[in-house]
């Protein structure tokens, strides 16, 4: 509790019980047994929030264990993901495909019950959580998705999208800055289908006796009131009737999201460890597990659940009935609005519109013929202008930099509390933006993209990593991608960022050299359905590089020969704005009798996935290599080898015009020429 006085009282029996069996105690027993068997985990949160979960799941949550992906199900997110055994217990008891054997295998190799919930591993897990605050941020994205889809596809007489997003979270989530970013945004957008349950137990890892006031003294209810939320204060998190009444009140909110502030006891039921930090992240111990069983009146052996408890928890029949009712509504929707219904199902399935790829290939040829010189951030906007009308599932945004990132196109319609659309003004909330995008992608029906300056990708980084971990199609546009942004100086000039993003597994990074490569990059990012992508774009104008049809086809392979000489003696690798330097250097070298191949490598990640024959044909062994990119040099050693040379920038930038900076840092045509001559000799 915030005043430091512990909430210790005689255990209250929930109303959903039979023969004096408390159904919430099934969660407590499974949680403490699994953690004890694994000798690792967090029993306190599942035991403390078991009563809240019981009321929500047994009386309110609309879900179908037989079909965890049912489109109009309620979403349930445990943002305090360390309490994963709460979710696993709920899924198992409710009838999902999660056996008792998997609970016994908690936190073991290749089990369906990893230490923190992982999307795609366990049926019924809506998002990967554990990095605190990101779960609630994902949930905000899910709630935005529900709001927009409902506006786009519901009709007054046919409601086809109508579900809630419920979130469990604790003090840790609320201390993380990302929760401030997204909860502020959620209040502004009036996401009334979003309901948070705050596990207010007064405990964090460093607070053995529950005294957090030295580092967390926020008045959380007032904080959320200032965001424009509906705040339900001081609910006894162990009183089913009060929990139920609070949920009913939350669901009745018309214009505001709701937070239900629940006073709970961490490790509830453990005689010696409830209300202590020691129950947070460690097994209770065998003796305390036995004592807890006695205190709860739970006489069953570890991992044994009575049949009557299973029967009370099983949601398969109820869930099937809920989905059948929705299918009937969907059928009526289809009968009355066939085109609208078909489009909804197309978008929810993730299927691309008919002839999308063919249309884009034609447009690429048009752009190649135009041969425009322009900044790749502008080329990116032009790509959105072309793609937007053909891809209604695109939902964009920027962290208060739309005019610089050029993420808006003529069909962009801002989303607000009173209106739906396809564009989000995220405000200066980079981390929140990236995590909300992940929630939009998780929900289904959307391809989210969001933008900021490349240097501020640091603020987004953990959400980028989690997107890659979950294989989400979240698209990140990072503009002002080098010292070429100029006068804003070293605080805004990325040096290490492109290389560091390329180090994240399963994240594709594209740094195109001109408009044509930019359009192909966008096509590749949208076509990829098994992971996120980043587009790194210039502020400054870059010249067009003319390409043949075969070269254009090879752009999607991540790298290709842009310009070749007969019997090349040296290979120059380049990306982005530095490709033009490589081409100009090649002209100088050819005039001096040094035959050179220029390889444009817009995506090293995609190139690395190509077969060996393609990679070796492009970069033959034995030919010396030079790489040029206005960033840190070590990354390129894997391509040029220890005998190669990298022309780049290994220090922070300076404040000056772009041309002066390239000259100052030695990223010039002459530097590339000198490097080629050095490796050739």
XYZ file of C-alpha atoms in Angstrom:
681
model
C 0.000 0.000 0.000
C 1.156 3.526 -0.686
C 1.026 4.541 3.006
C 3.202 1.586 3.998
C 0.549 -0.081 6.167
C 0.230 -3.729 5.071
C -3.090 -5.097 3.948
C -3.137 -8.221 6.078
C -6.518 -9.655 6.908
C -8.265 -12.962 7.226
C -8.398 -14.693 3.869
C -11.622 -13.886 2.024
C -13.262 -16.733 0.156
C -14.403 -15.843 -3.353
C -18.049 -16.339 -4.169
C -17.331 -18.603 -7.126
C -16.800 -21.725 -5.037
C -18.221 -25.152 -4.375
C -17.827 -27.391 -1.342
C -15.680 -24.698 0.255
C -13.161 -24.821 -2.605
C -11.925 -21.397 -3.611
C -11.364 -21.466 -7.362
C -8.735 -18.746 -7.131
C -6.713 -21.065 -4.919
C -6.241 -23.360 -7.912
C -4.193 -20.548 -9.456
C -2.216 -20.053 -6.254
C -1.474 -23.761 -5.951
C -0.377 -24.162 -9.562
C 1.775 -21.028 -9.391
C 3.644 -21.963 -6.240
C 4.019 -25.605 -7.366
C 5.428 -24.722 -10.781
C 7.852 -22.156 -9.387
C 8.949 -24.554 -6.663
C 9.532 -27.401 -9.127
C 11.502 -25.134 -11.459
C 13.316 -23.640 -8.469
C 12.892 -20.378 -10.331
C 10.155 -17.843 -10.939
C 7.779 -15.326 -9.404
C 4.966 -16.754 -7.255
C 3.956 -13.530 -5.501
C 2.063 -11.767 -8.296
C -0.002 -14.814 -9.385
C -0.991 -15.478 -5.781
C -1.810 -11.805 -5.192
C -3.854 -11.255 -8.362
C -5.577 -14.649 -8.418
C -8.895 -13.298 -7.112
C -8.995 -10.495 -9.694
C -8.167 -12.954 -12.467
C -10.862 -15.369 -11.300
C -13.605 -12.757 -11.456
C -12.444 -11.362 -14.802
C -12.015 -14.719 -16.518
C -15.074 -16.441 -15.098
C -17.562 -13.580 -15.398
C -16.398 -11.082 -18.028
C -13.673 -12.163 -20.443
C -14.976 -13.116 -23.890
C -12.675 -15.805 -25.267
C -12.767 -19.266 -26.766
C -10.071 -21.732 -25.629
C -10.716 -23.825 -28.746
C -9.888 -20.865 -30.984
C -7.354 -18.536 -29.348
C -7.296 -16.367 -32.498
C -11.038 -15.682 -32.692
C -11.169 -12.197 -34.190
C -13.595 -10.529 -31.767
C -12.216 -12.019 -28.562
C -11.291 -9.778 -25.677
C -7.554 -9.269 -25.359
C -5.883 -10.055 -22.040
C -2.349 -8.832 -21.372
C -0.162 -9.433 -18.331
C 2.149 -6.439 -18.516
C 3.857 -7.570 -15.306
C 4.985 -10.604 -17.252
C 7.203 -12.027 -14.540
C 3.915 -13.348 -13.089
C 3.567 -15.667 -16.067
C 2.295 -18.580 -13.986
C -0.914 -16.628 -13.436
C -1.524 -16.599 -17.189
C -0.442 -20.215 -17.682
C -2.726 -21.328 -14.858
C -5.659 -19.431 -16.356
C -5.063 -20.903 -19.792
C -4.709 -24.435 -18.470
C -7.751 -24.279 -16.198
C -9.922 -22.649 -18.877
C -9.303 -25.410 -21.391
C -6.612 -24.096 -23.728
C -4.140 -26.496 -25.300
C -1.753 -26.208 -22.369
C -1.440 -29.453 -20.446
C -0.532 -29.978 -16.808
C 2.690 -31.534 -18.098
C 3.609 -28.153 -19.600
C 2.994 -26.462 -16.252
C 5.259 -29.022 -14.624
C 7.826 -28.105 -17.281
C 7.736 -24.407 -16.343
C 10.854 -22.500 -17.395
C 12.442 -25.567 -19.004
C 13.958 -25.865 -22.470
C 11.412 -25.875 -25.324
C 8.400 -25.883 -23.001
C 5.213 -23.947 -23.739
C 5.634 -22.253 -20.365
C 8.757 -20.066 -20.624
C 9.785 -17.758 -17.812
C 7.912 -14.832 -19.327
C 4.931 -15.126 -21.692
C 6.077 -15.401 -25.288
C 3.813 -14.700 -28.246
C 3.677 -17.619 -30.651
C 4.889 -20.137 -28.068
C 1.839 -20.568 -25.837
C -1.746 -20.634 -27.152
C -3.697 -17.733 -25.677
C -0.685 -15.483 -25.066
C -1.463 -12.205 -26.836
C 1.971 -10.604 -26.554
C 5.466 -11.188 -25.222
C 5.826 -9.419 -21.885
C 8.485 -9.136 -19.246
C 10.213 -5.846 -20.148
C 8.008 -3.834 -17.807
C 5.660 -1.251 -19.273
C 5.655 -2.656 -22.775
C 2.670 -4.902 -22.183
C 0.410 -1.985 -21.353
C 1.881 -0.137 -24.347
C 1.003 -3.083 -26.604
C -2.481 -3.055 -25.102
C -2.916 0.602 -26.025
C -2.116 -0.386 -29.606
C -4.666 -3.191 -29.429
C -7.308 -0.796 -28.122
C -6.555 1.677 -30.912
C -6.914 -1.173 -33.409
C -10.337 -2.096 -31.990
C -11.460 1.534 -32.098
C -10.419 2.045 -35.726
C -11.738 -1.288 -36.998
C -15.053 -0.715 -35.240
C -15.356 2.694 -36.864
C -14.418 1.374 -40.296
C -16.515 -1.801 -40.371
C -19.385 -1.551 -37.885
C -22.711 -0.266 -39.082
C -25.599 0.955 -36.889
C -27.512 -2.256 -37.396
C -24.535 -4.618 -37.655
C -21.824 -4.525 -34.989
C -19.007 -6.845 -36.013
C -16.075 -5.417 -33.975
C -16.698 -4.993 -30.253
C -14.187 -6.216 -27.702
C -12.243 -5.035 -24.668
C -8.542 -5.053 -23.888
C -7.776 -5.948 -20.267
C -4.362 -5.432 -18.693
C -2.765 -6.542 -15.436
C 0.136 -4.339 -14.369
C 2.080 -3.444 -11.260
C 4.279 -0.770 -9.763
C 7.193 -1.737 -12.008
C 5.178 -1.066 -15.161
C 4.047 2.275 -13.761
C 7.598 3.316 -12.869
C 8.842 2.636 -16.392
C 8.655 5.783 -18.501
C 6.952 4.052 -21.410
C 3.798 3.630 -19.315
C 3.586 7.414 -18.895
C 3.932 7.872 -22.650
C 1.227 5.426 -23.677
C -1.261 5.991 -20.876
C -1.182 9.717 -21.567
C -1.891 8.977 -25.225
C -4.664 6.495 -24.374
C -6.457 9.107 -22.279
C -6.165 11.680 -25.042
C -7.605 9.221 -27.562
C -10.479 8.227 -25.256
C -9.890 4.474 -25.534
C -12.889 3.409 -23.469
C -12.476 -0.290 -24.318
C -9.162 -0.359 -22.428
C -9.261 -1.516 -18.778
C -6.201 -1.688 -16.511
C -5.974 -3.565 -13.205
C -3.283 -1.998 -11.027
C -1.760 -4.534 -8.630
C -1.153 -2.081 -5.777
C 0.680 -4.324 -3.328
C 3.373 -1.927 -2.118
C 6.213 -4.298 -3.014
C 9.108 -4.137 -5.446
C 12.302 -6.171 -5.571
C 14.305 -3.792 -3.398
C 11.529 -3.385 -0.802
C 11.720 -6.458 1.417
C 9.222 -5.019 3.886
C 7.087 -3.246 1.360
C 8.420 0.247 1.876
C 8.730 1.784 -1.575
C 8.109 5.391 -0.589
C 11.808 6.197 -0.849
C 11.695 5.693 -4.618
C 8.034 5.512 -5.636
C 5.659 7.935 -3.982
C 3.449 8.786 -6.952
C -0.244 9.305 -6.402
C -1.200 6.886 -9.180
C -4.943 7.630 -9.186
C -4.290 11.360 -9.570
C -1.762 10.644 -12.286
C -4.354 8.769 -14.315
C -7.032 11.343 -13.620
C -4.700 13.937 -15.123
C -4.428 11.726 -18.215
C -8.198 11.840 -18.605
C -8.865 8.297 -17.388
C -11.790 6.878 -15.464
C -10.195 5.966 -12.116
C -11.743 3.438 -9.726
C -9.897 3.747 -6.432
C -9.038 1.480 -3.533
C -10.748 -1.731 -4.613
C -10.067 -4.686 -2.335
C -8.327 -6.996 -4.780
C -9.440 -10.013 -2.769
C -13.160 -9.197 -2.627
C -14.909 -10.739 -5.646
C -18.071 -8.657 -5.322
C -16.143 -5.370 -5.326
C -13.929 -6.540 -8.194
C -16.990 -7.529 -10.198
C -18.702 -4.200 -9.543
C -15.564 -2.319 -10.613
C -15.341 -4.254 -13.885
C -19.008 -3.562 -14.626
C -18.375 0.144 -13.990
C -15.282 0.103 -16.225
C -17.143 -1.550 -19.097
C -19.827 1.135 -18.889
C -17.326 3.933 -19.551
C -18.194 5.670 -22.811
C -15.388 8.147 -23.441
C -12.486 7.175 -21.182
C -10.175 4.237 -20.529
C -10.337 2.875 -16.985
C -7.805 1.933 -14.354
C -9.029 -0.165 -11.420
C -6.652 0.376 -8.501
C -6.668 -2.896 -6.560
C -5.208 -3.166 -3.081
C -3.644 -6.616 -2.943
C -1.313 -8.743 -0.867
C 1.613 -10.167 -2.801
C 2.008 -13.892 -2.171
C -1.514 -14.037 -0.721
C -1.981 -17.138 1.432
C 1.674 -17.722 2.333
C 1.851 -17.447 6.146
C 5.443 -16.198 6.312
C 6.037 -14.661 2.894
C 2.844 -12.849 1.907
C 3.325 -9.087 1.821
C 7.110 -9.434 1.569
C 9.584 -8.880 -1.233
C 10.863 -12.439 -0.824
C 7.706 -13.792 -2.456
C 8.228 -11.664 -5.554
C 10.956 -13.468 -7.462
C 11.890 -16.682 -5.687
C 10.270 -20.010 -4.792
C 8.480 -20.058 -1.458
C 10.428 -23.109 -0.337
C 9.061 -26.590 0.300
C 8.138 -25.948 3.926
C 6.342 -22.694 3.097
C 4.508 -24.338 0.193
C 3.165 -26.923 2.636
C 2.262 -24.236 5.142
C 0.460 -22.279 2.420
C -1.555 -25.348 1.495
C -2.660 -25.638 5.091
C -3.482 -21.936 5.328
C -5.581 -22.075 2.168
C -7.220 -25.360 3.022
C -5.884 -26.765 -0.248
C -5.241 -30.429 0.562
C -4.415 -31.662 -2.932
C -0.916 -32.809 -3.955
C 1.238 -30.639 -6.229
C -0.234 -30.111 -9.713
C -3.436 -31.971 -8.819
C -6.681 -30.129 -9.530
C -10.056 -31.646 -8.484
C -12.495 -32.436 -11.271
C -15.078 -30.030 -9.893
C -12.552 -27.197 -10.054
C -11.718 -28.037 -13.651
C -15.430 -28.134 -14.426
C -15.984 -24.726 -12.855
C -13.063 -23.184 -14.719
C -13.555 -24.776 -18.129
C -14.608 -22.102 -20.622
C -14.782 -24.229 -23.758
C -18.574 -24.515 -23.988
C -19.155 -20.891 -23.052
C -16.392 -19.731 -25.367
C -17.728 -21.729 -28.283
C -21.167 -20.249 -27.735
C -19.727 -16.742 -27.731
C -17.912 -17.334 -30.992
C -20.969 -18.966 -32.587
C -23.002 -15.898 -31.696
C -20.353 -13.711 -33.312
C -20.254 -15.922 -36.405
C -24.005 -15.367 -36.778
C -23.462 -11.604 -36.577
C -20.629 -11.923 -39.050
C -22.915 -13.826 -41.419
C -25.551 -11.087 -41.236
C -22.853 -8.468 -41.768
C -21.680 -10.356 -44.850
C -25.240 -10.642 -46.178
C -25.929 -6.938 -45.833
C -22.452 -5.546 -46.553
C -20.653 -8.197 -48.625
C -17.808 -5.998 -49.875
C -17.190 -4.503 -46.454
C -17.189 -7.909 -44.810
C -14.818 -9.337 -47.389
C -12.411 -6.460 -46.823
C -12.520 -6.941 -43.042
C -11.646 -10.613 -43.340
C -8.922 -9.887 -45.875
C -7.303 -7.459 -43.512
C -7.635 -9.705 -40.468
C -6.052 -12.570 -42.407
C -3.088 -10.424 -43.406
C -3.653 -11.221 -47.065
C -2.352 -8.580 -49.474
C -4.745 -6.934 -51.940
C -5.060 -8.556 -55.361
C -2.231 -7.732 -57.782
C -0.440 -5.610 -55.186
C 3.030 -6.841 -56.164
C 2.387 -6.506 -59.907
C 1.207 -2.910 -59.540
C 4.242 -2.025 -57.481
C 6.657 -3.545 -59.979
C 5.159 -1.337 -62.679
C 5.532 1.731 -60.480
C 9.210 0.942 -59.838
C 9.873 1.050 -63.570
C 8.113 4.423 -63.774
C 10.287 5.803 -60.984
C 13.434 4.490 -62.650
C 12.496 6.321 -65.847
C 11.845 9.564 -63.948
C 15.415 9.511 -62.588
C 14.602 12.068 -59.873
C 17.184 13.457 -57.515
C 15.608 13.800 -54.091
C 16.083 12.904 -50.422
C 15.121 9.333 -49.644
C 12.811 10.620 -46.895
C 10.891 12.379 -49.668
C 11.037 9.230 -51.781
C 9.575 7.401 -48.799
C 6.679 9.862 -48.672
C 6.161 9.395 -52.408
C 6.069 5.650 -51.822
C 3.381 6.133 -49.168
C 1.467 8.347 -51.572
C 1.433 5.492 -54.066
C 0.861 2.645 -51.600
C -1.668 4.309 -49.308
C -4.715 4.077 -51.594
C -3.878 0.439 -52.359
C -3.219 -0.646 -48.767
C -5.969 0.548 -46.425
C -4.409 -1.499 -43.612
C -1.466 0.917 -43.432
C -1.668 2.924 -40.216
C 1.088 5.466 -39.759
C 2.460 7.986 -37.356
C 5.420 10.004 -36.191
C 6.859 11.100 -32.864
C 6.084 14.790 -33.407
C 8.253 14.932 -36.533
C 5.779 14.375 -39.357
C 7.017 17.395 -41.298
C 10.600 16.120 -41.079
C 10.010 12.386 -41.368
C 7.483 12.951 -44.194
C 5.233 10.161 -42.970
C 1.935 11.794 -43.935
C 0.434 11.402 -47.381
C -2.614 13.028 -48.966
C -4.945 10.324 -47.630
C -3.711 10.488 -44.040
C -6.549 11.013 -41.565
C -5.595 11.702 -37.937
C -7.079 9.525 -35.202
C -8.523 11.394 -32.233
C -10.925 10.822 -29.369
C -13.825 11.810 -31.591
C -12.728 10.477 -34.970
C -11.170 7.443 -36.567
C -8.530 7.449 -39.269
C -5.221 5.968 -40.344
C -2.643 8.290 -38.806
C -1.461 8.800 -35.222
C 0.197 11.912 -33.896
C 2.218 10.139 -31.205
C 3.738 13.288 -29.750
C 7.296 13.136 -28.425
C 6.891 9.524 -27.319
C 9.357 7.434 -29.346
C 9.394 4.352 -27.099
C 5.639 4.501 -26.631
C 5.133 4.834 -30.377
C 7.209 1.744 -31.149
C 5.474 -0.361 -28.491
C 2.001 0.820 -29.555
C 2.884 -0.142 -33.137
C 3.649 -3.647 -31.882
C 0.196 -3.774 -30.297
C -1.411 -2.710 -33.566
C 0.461 -5.456 -35.388
C -0.468 -8.035 -32.752
C -4.148 -7.179 -32.901
C -4.409 -7.830 -36.623
C -5.959 -5.866 -39.448
C -3.147 -3.326 -39.696
C 0.370 -2.790 -40.966
C 1.747 -0.104 -38.640
C 4.567 2.265 -39.502
C 6.033 4.979 -37.325
C 8.875 7.438 -37.592
C 11.462 9.533 -35.831
C 15.087 10.551 -36.445
C 17.538 7.647 -36.633
C 19.487 8.919 -33.634
C 16.312 8.580 -31.543
C 15.941 4.918 -32.419
C 17.795 4.492 -29.128
C 14.586 5.508 -27.381
C 12.699 2.810 -29.336
C 15.284 0.093 -29.039
C 13.699 -2.346 -26.609
C 10.397 -2.252 -28.495
C 12.328 -2.905 -31.723
C 13.939 -5.906 -30.086
C 10.626 -7.274 -28.822
C 9.057 -6.764 -32.261
C 11.859 -8.877 -33.721
C 11.405 -11.485 -30.983
C 7.680 -11.752 -31.802
C 8.166 -11.773 -35.614
C 5.857 -8.765 -35.993
C 5.352 -6.745 -39.151
C 6.099 -3.388 -37.511
C 7.735 -0.903 -39.883
C 10.031 1.798 -38.560
C 11.034 4.839 -40.609
C 14.192 6.499 -39.286
C 15.145 9.635 -41.194
C 18.133 12.019 -40.933
C 20.298 8.944 -41.168
C 23.876 10.281 -41.024
C 26.157 13.275 -40.569
C 24.474 14.412 -43.773
C 21.675 15.974 -41.723
C 24.117 18.776 -41.073
C 23.819 21.702 -38.720
C 21.911 20.045 -35.855
C 25.234 18.610 -34.761
C 26.447 15.481 -32.942
C 23.389 15.083 -30.696
C 21.283 14.470 -33.789
C 23.832 12.865 -36.134
C 23.694 9.052 -35.945
C 27.039 7.300 -36.210
C 26.668 3.897 -34.553
C 22.934 3.492 -35.038
C 22.708 1.735 -38.403
C 25.285 -0.829 -37.311
C 23.631 -1.398 -33.935
C 20.208 -1.934 -35.497
C 21.708 -4.492 -37.875
C 22.889 -6.419 -34.833
C 19.325 -7.152 -33.661
C 18.347 -10.654 -34.822
C 15.359 -10.846 -37.185
C 15.246 -7.079 -37.790
C 15.707 -6.076 -41.423
C 17.428 -2.731 -41.925
C 17.162 -0.958 -45.294
C 19.301 2.052 -46.219
C 18.404 2.858 -49.852
C 20.573 4.974 -52.140
C 17.819 6.618 -54.196
C 14.077 6.739 -54.854
C 13.927 3.418 -56.715
C 15.683 1.531 -53.949
C 13.376 3.267 -51.459
C 10.237 2.036 -53.201
C 11.630 -1.499 -53.462
C 12.561 -1.352 -49.771
C 8.998 -0.365 -48.860
C 7.688 -3.239 -50.963
C 10.013 -5.691 -49.242
C 9.119 -4.421 -45.780
C 5.389 -4.737 -46.439
C 5.743 -8.136 -48.098
C 7.696 -9.515 -45.163
C 5.288 -11.105 -42.683
C 7.720 -12.760 -40.268
C 9.506 -9.804 -38.727
C 9.953 -6.046 -38.419
C 11.901 -3.757 -40.728
C 13.558 -0.358 -40.563
C 13.961 2.168 -43.359
C 16.890 4.568 -42.890
C 16.373 7.668 -45.003
C 18.372 10.780 -45.810
C 17.559 14.376 -45.121
C 19.712 15.561 -48.022
C 19.008 14.982 -51.700
C 20.723 12.052 -53.398
C 21.183 11.464 -57.131
C 19.289 8.797 -59.023
C 21.264 5.717 -60.023
C 20.026 4.320 -63.331
C 19.274 0.595 -63.269
C 18.325 -2.163 -65.658
C 15.264 -4.321 -65.071
C 17.490 -7.136 -63.810
C 19.203 -4.817 -61.361
C 15.852 -3.616 -60.062
C 14.818 -7.233 -59.456
C 18.012 -7.823 -57.484
C 17.450 -4.885 -55.121
C 15.058 -7.089 -53.147
C 17.967 -9.469 -52.497
C 19.578 -6.834 -50.282
C 22.580 -6.175 -52.528
C 23.377 -6.150 -56.233
C 25.992 -5.001 -58.725
C 25.054 -1.431 -59.517
C 27.987 -0.691 -61.818
C 30.639 -3.064 -63.073
C 33.871 -2.921 -64.997
C 35.427 -5.626 -67.122
C 37.532 -7.935 -64.965
C 37.162 -5.848 -61.776
C 40.233 -5.638 -59.583
C 38.491 -4.168 -56.531
C 34.931 -4.127 -55.150
C 33.394 -1.084 -53.489
C 30.446 -1.730 -51.170
C 28.200 1.181 -50.245
C 24.787 2.049 -48.830
C 22.494 5.043 -48.812
C 23.879 8.445 -49.685
C 27.404 7.046 -49.944
C 26.553 4.983 -53.035
C 26.921 8.105 -55.161
C 30.427 8.581 -53.721
C 31.275 5.031 -54.764
C 29.991 5.611 -58.303
C 31.967 8.835 -58.620
C 35.074 7.108 -57.277
C 34.623 4.322 -59.812
C 34.683 6.876 -62.629
C 37.963 8.278 -61.364
C 39.460 4.821 -60.951
C 38.355 3.655 -64.397
C 40.043 6.702 -65.927
C 43.236 5.683 -64.150
C 43.057 2.077 -65.317
C 41.743 0.532 -62.098
C 38.694 -1.543 -62.988
C 36.188 -1.466 -60.139
C 32.845 -3.034 -59.274
C 30.323 -1.038 -57.227
C 27.891 -3.027 -55.138
C 24.930 -1.244 -53.619
C 23.918 -3.016 -50.424
C 20.694 -1.442 -49.133
C 20.046 -4.314 -46.684
C 22.865 -6.402 -45.272
C 20.315 -8.506 -43.373
C 18.462 -9.525 -46.527
C 21.713 -10.068 -48.423
C 22.974 -12.395 -45.698
C 19.912 -14.623 -46.219
C 20.665 -15.177 -49.918
C 22.165 -18.457 -51.052
C 25.903 -18.880 -51.105
C 26.145 -18.820 -54.891
C 24.540 -15.376 -55.136
C 26.657 -13.928 -52.331
C 29.900 -15.304 -53.716
C 29.076 -14.151 -57.252
C 28.521 -10.653 -55.935
C 31.538 -10.601 -53.619
C 34.044 -13.128 -55.021
C 36.712 -14.359 -52.685
C 40.168 -13.073 -53.488
C 39.068 -9.665 -54.759
C 40.038 -6.840 -52.376
C 37.133 -4.844 -51.020
C 36.413 -1.341 -49.756
C 33.231 -0.362 -47.899
C 31.931 3.172 -47.538
C 29.212 4.320 -45.147
C 29.009 7.466 -43.033
C 28.993 5.501 -39.787
C 31.126 3.268 -37.610
C 33.517 1.087 -39.554
C 33.792 -2.154 -37.562
C 30.485 -3.505 -38.832
C 31.825 -3.720 -42.396
C 34.829 -5.897 -41.506
C 32.714 -9.010 -42.061
C 32.461 -8.065 -45.742
C 35.842 -6.509 -46.519
C 37.996 -8.724 -44.276
C 41.044 -7.720 -42.287
C 42.863 -6.704 -45.464
C 40.067 -4.465 -46.672
C 39.457 -0.797 -45.945
C 36.340 0.891 -44.577
C 35.727 4.572 -45.217
C 33.472 5.781 -42.431
C 33.084 7.794 -39.237
C 34.271 6.465 -35.871
C 33.765 9.635 -33.863
C 30.765 11.777 -33.026
C 29.765 14.442 -35.523
C 30.012 18.210 -35.631
C 27.646 21.089 -36.301
C 28.156 22.277 -39.885
C 26.612 22.019 -43.344
C 26.532 18.476 -44.710
C 29.115 19.036 -47.451
C 31.588 20.456 -44.952
C 31.052 17.498 -42.630
C 31.709 14.895 -45.308
C 34.915 16.715 -46.196
C 35.929 17.099 -42.531
C 35.394 13.421 -41.712
C 37.036 12.185 -44.884
C 34.005 10.510 -46.415
C 34.780 11.724 -49.928
C 35.357 10.491 -53.442
C 39.083 10.978 -53.024
C 39.098 8.983 -49.794
C 37.380 6.089 -51.560
C 39.812 6.304 -54.478
C 42.768 6.253 -52.102
C 41.308 3.293 -50.208
C 40.844 1.299 -53.422
C 44.415 1.967 -54.478
C 45.658 0.947 -51.039
C 43.909 -2.439 -51.043
C 44.774 -3.074 -54.689
C 48.422 -2.716 -53.932
